[in-house]
């Protein structure tokens, strides 16, 4: 997803893990990206997105003519790294990147992903 105008982002920390997702829609094409990291997660640790089920990443791109869904099992490499976990003010920050391939869709490379968001405890 190459965009600085995400229309919707969310982060939820419940049930032993954190889930972060973002979505944007240009009117012609929509994209969403998200990931889940189970407890314990810590600052400055590279979490391998292929380390199922502890870490999961996903990507979806959709238009009128095609829907490409890349689930955790389609991920071929990448990582997530938390630079800040503030459990007092409920803020989580970090970076991510991953590559994914699906049988009927193009290979997708997500690079320089970044998040800095309040989460729902």
Backbone as ProteinMPNN parsed JSONL, in Angstrom:
{"seq_chain_A": "XXXXXXXXXXXXXXXXXXXXXXXXXXXXXXXXXXXXXXXXXXXXXXXXXXXXXXXXXXXXXXXXXXXXXXXXXXXXXXXXXXXXXXXXXXXXXXXXXXXXXXXXXXXXXXXXXXXXXXXXX", "coords_chain_A": {"N_chain_A": [[0.853, -1.15, 0.0], [0.851, 2.001, -1.032], [0.583, 4.808, 0.353], [-0.299, 7.805, 1.993], [-2.614, 8.547, 3.039], [-4.439, 7.07, 4.742], [-7.652, 5.916, 5.403], [-8.827, 4.683, 7.539], [-7.82, 3.457, 10.609], [-6.976, 1.094, 13.132], [-6.344, -0.177, 16.415], [-6.17, -2.762, 18.7], [-5.833, -4.115, 21.878], [-6.261, -6.98, 23.282], [-7.189, -10.08, 24.807], [-4.692, -11.35, 24.964], [-2.973, -10.379, 22.963], [-1.973, -7.994, 20.376], [-3.714, -6.266, 17.849], [-3.426, -4.669, 14.796], [-4.582, -2.584, 12.229], [-5.068, -1.119, 8.963], [-6.803, 0.8, 6.49], [-7.542, 1.928, 3.207], [-9.226, 3.696, 0.598], [-9.452, 4.531, -2.718], [-11.571, 5.013, -4.284], [-11.501, 3.752, -6.692], [-9.726, 1.647, -6.291], [-9.249, -0.31, -3.413], [-7.372, -0.883, -0.429], [-6.091, -2.909, 2.208], [-4.239, -3.497, 5.174], [-2.864, -5.469, 7.749], [-1.95, -6.728, 11.006], [-1.248, -9.114, 13.605], [0.108, -9.618, 16.799], [0.957, -11.838, 19.258], [0.988, -11.902, 22.892], [3.978, -12.571, 24.778], [4.893, -9.275, 23.78], [7.457, -7.03, 22.855], [9.505, -4.019, 22.999], [11.773, -3.082, 20.404], [12.31, -5.588, 19.208], [12.584, -7.818, 16.571], [9.919, -9.213, 15.051], [9.169, -12.041, 13.312], [7.102, -12.335, 10.581], [6.323, -14.741, 9.573], [6.141, -16.462, 11.623], [3.958, -18.226, 12.585], [1.599, -19.424, 15.007], [2.058, -17.088, 16.43], [2.63, -14.595, 15.319], [0.969, -12.759, 12.869], [0.32, -11.614, 9.593], [-1.445, -9.736, 7.081], [-2.876, -8.891, 3.883], [-4.961, -7.078, 1.675], [-6.339, -6.341, -1.477], [-8.673, -4.659, -3.421], [-10.99, -4.219, -6.086], [-13.479, -3.275, -8.541], [-13.192, -5.245, -10.458], [-11.491, -7.224, -9.437], [-10.499, -9.139, -6.581], [-8.043, -9.455, -4.283], [-6.776, -11.41, -1.864], [-4.546, -11.811, 0.688], [-3.569, -13.95, 2.972], [-2.276, -14.89, 6.263], [-0.914, -17.294, 5.821], [0.019, -16.957, 3.267], [2.14, -15.261, 3.366], [5.513, -14.586, 2.648], [7.771, -13.591, 3.822], [9.21, -11.189, 6.132], [8.933, -8.596, 8.693], [7.969, -7.24, 11.926], [8.418, -4.533, 14.106], [8.317, -3.155, 17.249], [8.634, 0.108, 18.372], [7.761, 1.59, 20.442], [5.841, 0.996, 23.287], [3.371, 1.974, 25.123], [1.828, 1.432, 27.915], [0.441, 2.923, 29.729], [-0.642, 5.259, 28.54], [-1.775, 4.02, 26.416], [-0.596, 3.686, 23.785], [0.931, 2.592, 20.821], [3.756, 2.098, 18.791], [5.667, 1.652, 15.784], [7.409, -0.197, 13.164], [7.014, -1.931, 10.01], [7.342, -4.532, 7.539], [6.649, -6.622, 4.772], [6.397, -9.411, 2.48], [4.209, -10.966, 0.171], [2.494, -13.608, -1.512], [-0.024, -14.767, -3.664], [-1.974, -17.281, -5.218], [-3.634, -16.39, -7.471], [-3.101, -13.725, -7.694], [-0.911, -10.83, -7.96], [2.491, -10.766, -6.696], [3.056, -9.108, -3.663], [4.803, -6.474, -2.177], [5.329, -4.968, 0.786], [6.724, -2.181, 2.074], [8.597, -0.132, 4.349], [6.522, 0.354, 6.167], [4.679, 1.971, 8.732], [3.534, 2.726, 12.03], [1.795, 4.557, 14.515], [-0.111, 4.775, 17.008], [-3.036, 5.119, 19.052], [-4.247, 2.566, 21.122], [-7.029, 0.375, 21.754], [-7.651, -0.748, 24.911]], "CA_chain_A": [[0.0, 0.0, 0.0], [1.641, 3.222, -1.092], [-0.387, 5.847, 0.663], [-0.195, 8.553, 3.237], [-3.958, 8.988, 3.38], [-5.244, 5.962, 5.245], [-8.944, 6.407, 5.846], [-9.265, 4.041, 8.765], [-6.819, 2.648, 11.308], [-7.419, 0.668, 14.457], [-5.45, -1.034, 17.191], [-6.873, -3.333, 19.849], [-5.008, -5.003, 22.691], [-7.154, -7.807, 24.095], [-7.092, -11.522, 24.63], [-3.329, -11.851, 24.868], [-2.225, -9.913, 21.801], [-2.37, -6.717, 19.79], [-4.106, -6.332, 16.452], [-3.35, -3.344, 14.186], [-4.97, -2.643, 10.821], [-5.331, 0.136, 8.274], [-7.533, 0.616, 5.239], [-7.788, 3.119, 2.412], [-10.003, 3.462, -0.607], [-9.323, 5.664, -3.635], [-12.767, 5.071, -5.101], [-11.292, 2.766, -7.746], [-9.045, 0.516, -5.663], [-9.115, -0.256, -1.961], [-6.326, -1.743, 0.117], [-6.025, -2.994, 3.663], [-3.091, -4.227, 5.695], [-3.013, -5.639, 9.186], [-1.168, -7.778, 11.634], [-1.508, -9.472, 14.993], [1.256, -10.164, 17.523], [0.514, -12.344, 20.553], [1.844, -11.673, 24.063], [4.474, -11.245, 25.148], [5.596, -8.533, 22.738], [8.32, -6.054, 23.51], [10.139, -2.994, 22.182], [13.049, -3.36, 19.727], [12.459, -7.004, 18.869], [12.048, -8.106, 15.245], [8.997, -10.343, 15.023], [9.073, -12.636, 11.986], [5.681, -12.493, 10.258], [6.03, -16.131, 9.205], [6.152, -17.227, 12.877], [2.571, -18.522, 12.946], [0.506, -18.457, 15.081], [2.401, -15.968, 17.316], [2.614, -13.359, 14.532], [0.206, -12.917, 11.626], [0.151, -10.42, 8.772], [-2.378, -9.966, 5.981], [-3.028, -7.781, 2.946], [-6.048, -7.273, 0.731], [-6.553, -5.285, -2.462], [-9.945, -4.955, -4.053], [-11.56, -3.291, -7.058], [-14.69, -3.861, -9.121], [-12.868, -6.401, -11.293], [-10.677, -8.259, -8.795], [-10.286, -9.108, -5.127], [-6.851, -10.23, -3.93], [-6.684, -11.571, -0.416], [-3.309, -12.472, 1.09], [-3.684, -14.313, 4.387], [-1.019, -15.151, 6.973], [-0.21, -18.434, 5.224], [0.57, -16.517, 1.983], [3.284, -14.386, 3.625], [6.769, -15.284, 2.364], [8.857, -13.021, 4.622], [9.033, -9.839, 6.643], [8.986, -8.455, 10.145], [7.324, -6.143, 12.648], [9.251, -4.123, 15.23], [7.686, -2.115, 18.065], [9.587, 1.079, 18.916], [7.165, 2.16, 21.66], [4.636, 0.375, 23.834], [3.029, 2.787, 26.29], [0.641, 0.804, 28.503], [-0.253, 3.92, 30.545], [-1.414, 6.113, 27.634], [-2.331, 3.137, 25.385], [-0.028, 4.04, 22.485], [1.896, 1.639, 20.278], [4.428, 2.62, 17.601], [6.644, 0.733, 15.23], [7.582, -0.311, 11.719], [6.783, -3.279, 9.494], [7.474, -4.804, 6.118], [6.504, -8.037, 4.433], [6.083, -9.792, 1.106], [3.189, -12.002, 0.136], [2.123, -14.07, -2.843], [-1.254, -15.549, -3.686], [-2.058, -17.973, -6.494], [-4.261, -15.683, -8.585], [-2.792, -12.295, -7.606], [0.503, -10.472, -8.026], [3.278, -10.701, -5.47], [2.961, -7.781, -3.05], [5.864, -6.137, -1.236], [4.998, -3.816, 1.622], [7.979, -1.699, 2.642], [8.589, 1.112, 5.11], [5.263, 0.536, 6.885], [4.89, 2.625, 10.019], [2.32, 2.99, 12.794], [1.907, 5.307, 15.766], [-1.555, 4.805, 17.189], [-3.631, 4.751, 20.342], [-4.95, 1.294, 21.016], [-8.134, 0.112, 22.669], [-7.204, -1.793, 25.842]], "C_chain_A": [[0.902, 1.216, 0.0], [0.675, 4.369, -0.876], [-0.048, 6.526, 1.965], [-1.572, 9.005, 3.7], [-4.855, 7.813, 3.752], [-6.558, 6.532, 5.764], [-9.377, 5.818, 7.175], [-8.108, 3.245, 9.347], [-7.386, 2.248, 12.657], [-6.347, -0.188, 15.102], [-6.207, -1.475, 18.433], [-5.916, -4.273, 20.57], [-5.935, -5.751, 23.642], [-6.834, -9.267, 23.859], [-5.687, -12.042, 24.413], [-2.552, -11.435, 23.644], [-2.717, -8.57, 21.32], [-2.658, -6.923, 18.313], [-4.133, -4.911, 15.914], [-3.727, -3.48, 12.72], [-5.224, -1.248, 10.275], [-5.976, -0.139, 6.934], [-7.646, 1.951, 4.525], [-8.516, 2.735, 1.138], [-9.902, 4.701, -1.483], [-10.597, 5.887, -4.445], [-12.708, 4.077, -6.247], [-10.705, 1.481, -7.16], [-8.998, 0.74, -4.161], [-8.031, -1.218, -1.519], [-6.446, -1.766, 1.627], [-4.816, -3.84, 4.044], [-3.281, -4.354, 7.198], [-2.119, -6.734, 9.71], [-1.567, -7.948, 13.082], [-0.229, -10.047, 15.58], [0.753, -10.578, 18.901], [1.498, -11.973, 21.657], [2.833, -12.811, 24.209], [5.112, -10.569, 23.936], [6.313, -7.375, 23.407], [8.94, -5.102, 22.495], [11.464, -3.519, 21.623], [13.341, -4.842, 19.528], [11.848, -7.209, 17.485], [11.202, -9.369, 15.303], [8.837, -10.801, 13.58], [7.603, -12.916, 11.676], [5.331, -13.894, 9.769], [6.003, -17.04, 10.432], [4.719, -17.458, 13.374], [2.53, -19.492, 14.115], [0.833, -17.221, 15.924], [2.335, -14.618, 16.613], [1.871, -13.647, 13.235], [0.147, -11.576, 10.903], [-0.816, -10.76, 7.647], [-2.471, -8.7, 5.125], [-4.193, -8.103, 2.034], [-6.115, -6.067, -0.197], [-7.823, -5.64, -3.216], [-10.362, -3.821, -4.984], [-12.823, -3.945, -7.599], [-14.377, -5.157, -9.87], [-12.11, -7.519, -10.579], [-10.597, -8.041, -7.286], [-9.117, -10.031, -4.82], [-6.706, -10.24, -2.419], [-5.444, -12.397, -0.095], [-3.382, -12.711, 2.592], [-2.311, -14.625, 4.974], [-0.228, -16.29, 6.341], [0.382, -18.103, 3.852], [1.828, -15.666, 2.146], [4.575, -15.172, 3.403], [7.96, -14.69, 3.116], [8.531, -11.621, 5.088], [9.08, -9.8, 8.149], [8.209, -7.237, 10.626], [8.221, -5.826, 13.833], [8.552, -2.977, 15.959], [8.763, -1.187, 18.624], [9.072, 1.705, 20.208], [5.924, 1.36, 22.027], [4.353, 1.096, 25.142], [1.72, 2.252, 26.867], [-0.107, 1.733, 29.449], [-1.172, 4.779, 29.684], [-2.002, 5.343, 26.456], [-1.901, 3.549, 23.973], [0.981, 2.974, 22.082], [2.447, 2.217, 18.97], [5.395, 1.576, 17.079], [6.687, 0.767, 13.719], [7.321, -1.756, 11.295], [7.07, -3.33, 8.006], [7.241, -6.294, 5.908], [6.177, -8.207, 2.962], [5.097, -10.946, 1.151], [2.86, -12.362, -1.309], [0.876, -14.941, -2.714], [-1.407, -16.109, -5.095], [-2.601, -17.179, -7.664], [-3.923, -14.198, -8.624], [-1.289, -12.069, -7.703], [1.167, -10.604, -6.665], [3.223, -9.269, -4.955], [4.119, -7.616, -2.083], [5.465, -4.864, -0.504], [6.278, -3.406, 2.324], [7.755, -0.389, 3.386], [7.234, 1.403, 5.752], [5.537, 1.089, 8.277], [3.546, 2.822, 10.703], [2.675, 3.706, 14.087], [0.462, 5.61, 16.159], [-1.945, 4.494, 18.629], [-4.37, 3.437, 20.144], [-6.063, 1.212, 22.053], [-7.695, -1.008, 23.596], [-8.295, -2.834, 26.103]], "O_chain_A": [[1.648, 1.431, 0.956], [0.03, 4.84, -1.812], [0.429, 5.9, 2.912], [-1.681, 9.769, 4.659], [-5.902, 7.599, 3.142], [-6.562, 7.528, 6.488], [-10.213, 6.4, 7.866], [-7.487, 2.445, 8.646], [-8.18, 2.978, 13.25], [-5.551, -0.836, 14.423], [-6.81, -0.659, 19.13], [-5.272, -5.118, 19.949], [-6.342, -5.22, 24.675], [-6.273, -9.635, 22.827], [-5.498, -13.063, 23.752], [-1.556, -12.075, 23.307], [-3.739, -8.063, 21.783], [-1.949, -7.652, 17.619], [-4.781, -4.039, 16.494], [-3.25, -4.386, 12.037], [-5.55, -0.321, 11.016], [-5.733, -1.175, 6.314], [-7.826, 2.989, 5.163], [-8.432, 1.6, 0.667], [-10.23, 5.802, -1.041], [-10.686, 6.848, -5.208], [-13.743, 3.609, -6.723], [-11.136, 0.377, -7.493], [-8.737, 1.85, -3.697], [-7.799, -2.245, -2.157], [-6.848, -0.783, 2.25], [-4.43, -4.767, 3.332], [-3.803, -3.444, 7.843], [-1.6, -7.556, 8.955], [-2.142, -7.053, 13.701], [0.442, -10.861, 14.947], [0.186, -9.763, 19.629], [2.682, -11.756, 21.403], [2.537, -13.93, 23.79], [5.797, -11.225, 23.15], [5.838, -6.815, 24.395], [8.905, -5.349, 21.289], [12.175, -4.286, 22.273], [14.48, -5.288, 19.664], [10.706, -6.811, 17.253], [11.709, -10.459, 15.57], [8.413, -10.025, 12.723], [6.935, -13.641, 12.412], [4.155, -14.199, 9.571], [5.859, -18.255, 10.298], [4.321, -16.962, 14.428], [3.412, -20.348, 14.191], [-0.042, -16.377, 16.117], [2.018, -13.608, 17.24], [2.116, -14.662, 12.583], [-0.052, -10.532, 11.525], [-0.987, -11.928, 7.299], [-2.185, -7.595, 5.584], [-4.397, -9.257, 1.659], [-5.969, -4.924, 0.235], [-8.022, -6.792, -3.603], [-10.124, -2.643, -4.716], [-13.196, -5.037, -7.17], [-15.207, -6.065, -9.91], [-12.086, -8.65, -11.066], [-10.625, -6.912, -6.796], [-9.185, -11.236, -5.063], [-6.535, -9.198, -1.787], [-5.307, -13.534, -0.546], [-3.268, -11.776, 3.384], [-1.307, -14.623, 4.261], [1.002, -16.254, 6.327], [1.169, -18.887, 3.323], [2.511, -15.382, 1.162], [4.722, -16.286, 3.904], [9.059, -15.242, 3.047], [7.679, -10.945, 4.511], [9.245, -10.827, 8.807], [7.85, -6.346, 9.856], [8.73, -6.732, 14.492], [8.235, -1.951, 15.356], [9.7, -1.647, 19.278], [9.843, 2.281, 20.976], [5.071, 1.084, 21.183], [5.019, 0.855, 26.149], [0.639, 2.574, 26.376], [-1.184, 1.379, 29.929], [-2.329, 5.007, 30.035], [-2.652, 5.932, 25.593], [-2.734, 3.734, 23.086], [1.781, 2.515, 22.898], [1.7, 2.754, 18.152], [5.881, 0.726, 17.826], [6.09, 1.631, 13.078], [7.396, -2.68, 12.105], [7.045, -2.315, 7.311], [7.59, -7.117, 6.754], [5.74, -7.273, 2.29], [5.141, -11.79, 2.046], [2.94, -11.525, -2.207], [0.743, -15.738, -1.785], [-1.005, -15.464, -6.064], [-2.066, -17.289, -8.767], [-4.408, -13.481, -9.499], [-0.498, -12.999, -7.547], [0.509, -10.562, -5.625], [3.333, -8.323, -5.734], [4.391, -8.498, -1.268], [5.287, -3.811, -1.118], [6.854, -4.187, 3.081], [6.831, 0.363, 3.079], [6.839, 2.563, 5.869], [6.517, 0.714, 8.921], [2.536, 3.057, 10.041], [3.735, 3.477, 14.671], [-0.119, 6.59, 15.693], [-1.285, 3.721, 19.324], [-5.033, 3.226, 19.128], [-6.036, 1.887, 23.082], [-7.395, -2.108, 23.132], [-8.078, -3.778, 26.864]]}, "name": "protein", "num_of_chains": 1, "seq": "XXXXXXXXXXXXXXXXXXXXXXXXXXXXXXXXXXXXXXXXXXXXXXXXXXXXXXXXXXXXXXXXXXXXXXXXXXXXXXXXXXXXXXXXXXXXXXXXXXXXXXXXXXXXXXXXXXXXXXXXX"}
